[in-house]
């Protein structure tokens, strides 16, 4: 009996020992982060060079640089008037689009993807197109040149668009239904 009491006492005191911090066997300096930054900067520089080459090849159009890191040109532009609005948060837009490589190799032809209905900033859409739609007015057709980080990035679209592909997207904005209009219909 005494043996059991001693064993339980030792076990109880041994279990009350405070936990000790465990340290990693090896420590890394964070150099992989610096390498990743350098690699991504190099990738962006290459993509910008490809985009600039594409812009220079298309001498018939005037491209503009957006604040959001992509380039665009109008095929059909609606001149400013009091009727012309651009979509804002919550508005519903209907648009058609096609996607090609920067070198004009068709990825998704016009009409291959069905007309898309999209609630501005409330649904999933790649970031460049989401920002590009906000620049457009109803009835306009615009070609956007997106570096890969504004398009489908590292993962691609898991179908026809590969890893880190800069793309060219031609978009026609067919209709804008303003948020207030939607609320009044409900």
Coordinates of C-alpha atoms in Angstrom, one line a residue:
X1 CA 0.0 0.0 0.0
X2 CA 2.8 2.3 0.9
X3 CA 4.4 1.7 -2.5
X4 CA 1.2 2.8 -4.3
X5 CA 1.0 6.0 -2.2
X6 CA 4.6 6.9 -3.0
X7 CA 4.0 6.2 -6.7
X8 CA 0.9 8.4 -6.8
X9 CA 2.5 11.2 -4.9
X10 CA 5.5 11.2 -7.3
X11 CA 3.2 11.0 -10.3
X12 CA 1.1 14.0 -9.0
X13 CA 4.1 16.2 -8.4
X14 CA 5.6 15.3 -11.7
X15 CA 2.5 16.1 -13.6
X16 CA 2.4 19.6 -12.1
X17 CA 5.7 20.6 -13.7
X18 CA 5.2 23.8 -15.7
X19 CA 5.6 23.5 -19.5
X20 CA 8.9 24.5 -21.0
X21 CA 9.2 26.4 -24.2
X22 CA 10.4 24.4 -27.2
X23 CA 12.8 26.0 -29.6
X24 CA 13.3 25.1 -33.2
X25 CA 16.2 22.9 -34.0
X26 CA 17.2 25.3 -36.8
X27 CA 16.5 28.9 -37.3
X28 CA 16.0 30.6 -40.6
X29 CA 16.9 34.2 -41.3
X30 CA 14.0 35.1 -43.5
X31 CA 16.2 35.2 -46.6
X32 CA 13.5 33.3 -48.5
X33 CA 11.2 36.3 -48.2
X34 CA 13.8 38.6 -49.7
X35 CA 14.4 36.0 -52.5
X36 CA 10.6 35.8 -53.1
X37 CA 10.3 39.6 -53.3
X38 CA 13.2 39.8 -55.8
X39 CA 11.7 37.0 -57.9
X40 CA 8.3 38.7 -58.0
X41 CA 9.8 42.0 -59.0
X42 CA 11.7 40.3 -61.8
X43 CA 8.6 38.6 -63.0
X44 CA 6.6 41.9 -63.0
X45 CA 9.4 43.7 -64.9
X46 CA 9.3 40.9 -67.6
X47 CA 5.5 41.2 -67.8
X48 CA 5.6 45.0 -68.1
X49 CA 8.1 44.6 -70.9
X50 CA 5.8 42.2 -72.7
X51 CA 2.9 44.6 -72.3
X52 CA 4.9 47.6 -73.5
X53 CA 5.9 45.6 -76.6
X54 CA 2.2 44.7 -77.2
X55 CA 1.3 48.4 -76.9
X56 CA 4.0 49.5 -79.3
X57 CA 2.9 46.8 -81.8
X58 CA -0.7 48.2 -81.7
X59 CA 0.2 51.7 -83.0
X60 CA -3.3 52.4 -84.1
X61 CA -4.6 52.7 -80.6
X62 CA -3.8 55.0 -77.7
X63 CA -3.3 53.1 -74.4
X64 CA -3.8 54.6 -71.0
X65 CA -2.2 53.5 -67.8
X66 CA -4.5 53.0 -64.8
X67 CA -3.8 53.8 -61.2
X68 CA -4.5 50.2 -60.4
X69 CA -1.5 48.7 -62.4
X70 CA -3.0 47.8 -65.8
X71 CA -3.3 49.4 -69.3
X72 CA -6.4 50.0 -71.4
X73 CA -7.6 51.4 -74.7
X74 CA -11.1 52.2 -76.0
X75 CA -12.6 50.6 -79.1
X76 CA -15.9 52.4 -78.5
X77 CA -16.0 55.3 -76.1
X78 CA -19.1 57.1 -74.9
X79 CA -18.2 60.8 -74.5
X80 CA -18.9 62.4 -71.2
X81 CA -22.5 63.5 -70.7
X82 CA -24.8 63.8 -67.8
X83 CA -26.5 60.5 -68.7
X84 CA -23.2 58.4 -68.7
X85 CA -22.4 56.8 -65.4
X86 CA -19.8 54.3 -64.4
X87 CA -20.7 51.4 -62.1
X88 CA -20.3 51.7 -58.4
X89 CA -20.5 49.3 -55.4
X90 CA -23.6 47.2 -55.5
X91 CA -24.6 48.1 -59.1
X92 CA -25.4 45.2 -61.4
X93 CA -23.5 45.1 -64.8
X94 CA -24.0 42.9 -67.8
X95 CA -21.0 42.5 -70.0
X96 CA -19.4 40.3 -72.7
X97 CA -15.7 39.6 -72.8
X98 CA -12.9 37.6 -74.5
X99 CA -9.5 36.8 -73.2
X100 CA -6.3 36.3 -75.2
X101 CA -2.6 36.2 -74.4
X102 CA -0.6 39.4 -74.7
X103 CA 0.5 38.1 -78.2
X104 CA -3.1 37.9 -79.4
X105 CA -3.4 34.1 -79.1
X106 CA -7.1 33.5 -78.3
X107 CA -7.7 31.8 -74.9
X108 CA -11.5 32.4 -74.6
X109 CA -13.1 33.7 -77.9
X110 CA -15.8 36.4 -77.9
X111 CA -19.0 34.6 -77.2
X112 CA -17.3 31.5 -75.8
X113 CA -18.1 32.7 -72.3
X114 CA -21.8 33.6 -71.8
X115 CA -22.8 37.2 -71.1
X116 CA -21.9 37.8 -67.5
X117 CA -24.0 39.5 -64.9
X118 CA -21.9 40.8 -62.0
X119 CA -22.7 42.8 -58.8
X120 CA -19.8 45.3 -58.5
X121 CA -17.5 44.4 -55.7
X122 CA -19.9 41.8 -54.3
X123 CA -19.0 38.7 -56.3
X124 CA -15.8 36.9 -57.3
X125 CA -14.1 38.2 -60.4
X126 CA -10.4 38.6 -61.0
X127 CA -9.1 42.0 -59.6
X128 CA -8.1 43.6 -62.9
X129 CA -11.5 43.1 -64.5
X130 CA -13.3 44.1 -61.4
X131 CA -11.4 47.5 -61.4
X132 CA -11.6 47.8 -65.2
X133 CA -15.4 47.6 -65.2
X134 CA -15.6 50.6 -62.9
X135 CA -13.9 52.7 -65.5
X136 CA -16.5 51.9 -68.2
X137 CA -19.8 53.4 -69.2
X138 CA -22.7 51.5 -70.7
X139 CA -22.1 50.8 -74.4
X140 CA -18.4 51.1 -74.3
X141 CA -15.9 48.5 -75.5
X142 CA -12.4 48.5 -74.0
X143 CA -9.3 46.3 -74.3
X144 CA -7.4 45.8 -71.0
X145 CA -3.8 44.6 -70.7
X146 CA -3.4 42.9 -67.3
X147 CA -0.1 41.7 -65.7
X148 CA -0.6 38.3 -64.1
X149 CA -1.0 39.6 -60.6
X150 CA -4.1 41.6 -61.8
X151 CA -5.4 38.6 -63.8
X152 CA -5.3 35.0 -62.6
X153 CA -1.9 35.1 -60.9
X154 CA 0.0 32.1 -59.7
X155 CA -2.9 29.7 -60.0
X156 CA -4.2 30.6 -63.4
X157 CA -7.9 29.8 -64.0
X158 CA -7.3 26.0 -63.6
X159 CA -8.5 25.5 -67.2
X160 CA -6.9 27.4 -70.1
X161 CA -4.9 30.1 -68.4
X162 CA -1.6 29.0 -66.9
X163 CA 0.6 30.2 -64.0
X164 CA 1.6 33.9 -64.1
X165 CA 0.2 34.8 -67.6
X166 CA -0.3 38.4 -68.4
X167 CA -3.5 38.6 -70.5
X168 CA -5.5 40.9 -72.9
X169 CA -9.2 41.1 -72.2
X170 CA -11.7 42.8 -74.5
X171 CA -14.9 43.8 -72.7
X172 CA -18.2 45.3 -73.8
X173 CA -20.3 46.7 -71.1
X174 CA -23.9 46.1 -72.2
X175 CA -25.9 47.4 -69.2
X176 CA -25.7 49.0 -65.8
X177 CA -28.5 48.7 -63.3
X178 CA -27.9 51.1 -60.4
X179 CA -28.2 49.9 -56.8
X180 CA -31.1 52.4 -56.1
X181 CA -33.0 51.0 -59.1
X182 CA -32.6 47.5 -57.8
X183 CA -33.8 48.5 -54.4
X184 CA -36.9 50.3 -55.8
X185 CA -37.9 47.2 -57.8
X186 CA -37.9 45.1 -54.6

